[in-house]
Coordinates of C-alpha atoms in Angstrom, one line a residue:
X1 CA -128.2 133.5 123.8
X2 CA -127.6 136.6 125.9
X3 CA -124.3 135.2 127.3
X4 CA -123.0 134.8 123.8
X5 CA -123.9 138.5 123.1
X6 CA -121.8 139.7 126.1
X7 CA -118.9 137.4 125.5
X8 CA -117.1 139.9 123.3
X9 CA -117.4 142.6 126.0
X10 CA -115.4 140.6 128.6
X11 CA -111.9 141.9 129.2
X12 CA -109.2 139.5 128.2
X13 CA -106.1 139.0 130.2
X14 CA -103.9 140.5 127.5
X15 CA -106.0 143.6 127.5
X16 CA -105.8 143.8 131.3
X17 CA -102.0 143.6 131.2
X18 CA -101.8 146.2 128.4
X19 CA -104.0 148.6 130.3
X20 CA -102.1 148.1 133.5
X21 CA -98.8 148.8 131.7
X22 CA -100.2 152.0 130.3
X23 CA -101.5 153.1 133.6
X24 CA -98.2 152.4 135.4
X25 CA -96.3 154.0 132.5
X26 CA -98.2 157.2 133.0
X27 CA -97.9 157.1 136.7
X28 CA -94.1 156.4 136.8
X29 CA -92.9 159.9 135.9
X30 CA -95.0 161.3 138.7
X31 CA -93.6 158.8 141.2
X32 CA -90.1 159.5 140.2
X33 CA -90.6 163.2 141.1
X34 CA -91.8 162.2 144.6
X35 CA -89.6 159.2 145.4
X36 CA -88.5 160.6 148.8
X37 CA -92.1 161.2 149.9
X38 CA -93.2 157.8 148.7
X39 CA -90.4 156.1 150.7
X40 CA -91.2 158.1 153.8
X41 CA -94.9 157.2 153.5
X42 CA -94.1 153.5 153.1
X43 CA -91.8 153.6 156.2
X44 CA -94.5 155.3 158.2
X45 CA -97.0 152.8 157.0
X46 CA -94.7 150.0 158.1
X47 CA -94.2 151.6 161.5
X48 CA -98.0 151.9 162.0
X49 CA -98.5 148.3 161.0
X50 CA -95.9 147.0 163.5
X51 CA -97.2 149.1 166.3
X52 CA -100.8 148.1 165.5
X53 CA -99.7 144.4 165.8
X54 CA -97.8 145.0 169.1
X55 CA -100.6 146.1 171.4
X56 CA -102.7 142.9 171.1
X57 CA -99.6 140.9 171.9
X58 CA -99.1 143.1 175.0
X59 CA -102.7 142.3 176.1
X60 CA -101.9 138.6 175.8
X61 CA -98.8 139.1 177.9
X62 CA -100.8 141.0 180.5
X63 CA -103.4 138.2 180.7
X64 CA -100.9 135.4 180.8
X65 CA -98.5 137.2 183.2
X66 CA -99.7 139.7 185.8
X67 CA -103.4 138.9 185.7
X68 CA -103.0 135.2 186.0
X69 CA -100.4 135.5 188.8
X70 CA -102.6 137.9 190.8
X71 CA -105.7 135.8 190.6
X72 CA -103.9 133.0 192.4
X73 CA -102.9 135.3 195.3
X74 CA -105.2 136.3 198.2
X75 CA -106.8 139.7 197.8
X76 CA -104.7 141.4 200.4
X77 CA -101.4 140.5 198.6
X78 CA -102.4 141.4 195.0
X79 CA -100.3 144.1 193.3
X80 CA -101.0 145.2 189.8
X81 CA -97.9 147.2 189.0
X82 CA -97.0 144.9 186.1
X83 CA -100.4 145.3 184.7
X84 CA -100.3 149.0 185.1
X85 CA -96.9 149.2 183.2
X86 CA -98.3 147.1 180.4
X87 CA -101.4 149.3 180.2
X88 CA -99.2 152.4 180.1
X89 CA -97.2 150.8 177.3
X90 CA -100.4 150.1 175.3
X91 CA -101.5 153.8 175.7
X92 CA -98.0 155.0 174.6
X93 CA -98.1 152.7 171.6
X94 CA -101.6 153.9 170.6
X95 CA -100.5 157.6 170.9
X96 CA -97.4 156.9 168.7
X97 CA -99.5 155.1 166.2
X98 CA -101.9 158.0 166.0
X99 CA -99.0 160.4 165.5
X100 CA -97.5 158.3 162.7
X101 CA -100.9 158.0 161.0
X102 CA -101.2 161.8 161.2
X103 CA -97.8 162.3 159.6

């Protein structure tokens, strides 16, 4: 009985589409004034996303490459310059990501 009472209060798909159209219709003039800023923000967001996906891949490369190779060598012959370079690249990527997020 209670469900029948609230059945009329549910938003129908036609009403949702209509309200979305109204909302975007009111938002569109504002967006047209700030198109350049919007495009810059979207490009910065894309850059941050790409950089955020890059450093986990670099960690995989470090584990599969320099770390695995060095474990197989005797301790006296181990050199971690490759691992150091990958670590430095990860730090640089994180700093650039933070700068892009700030912008």
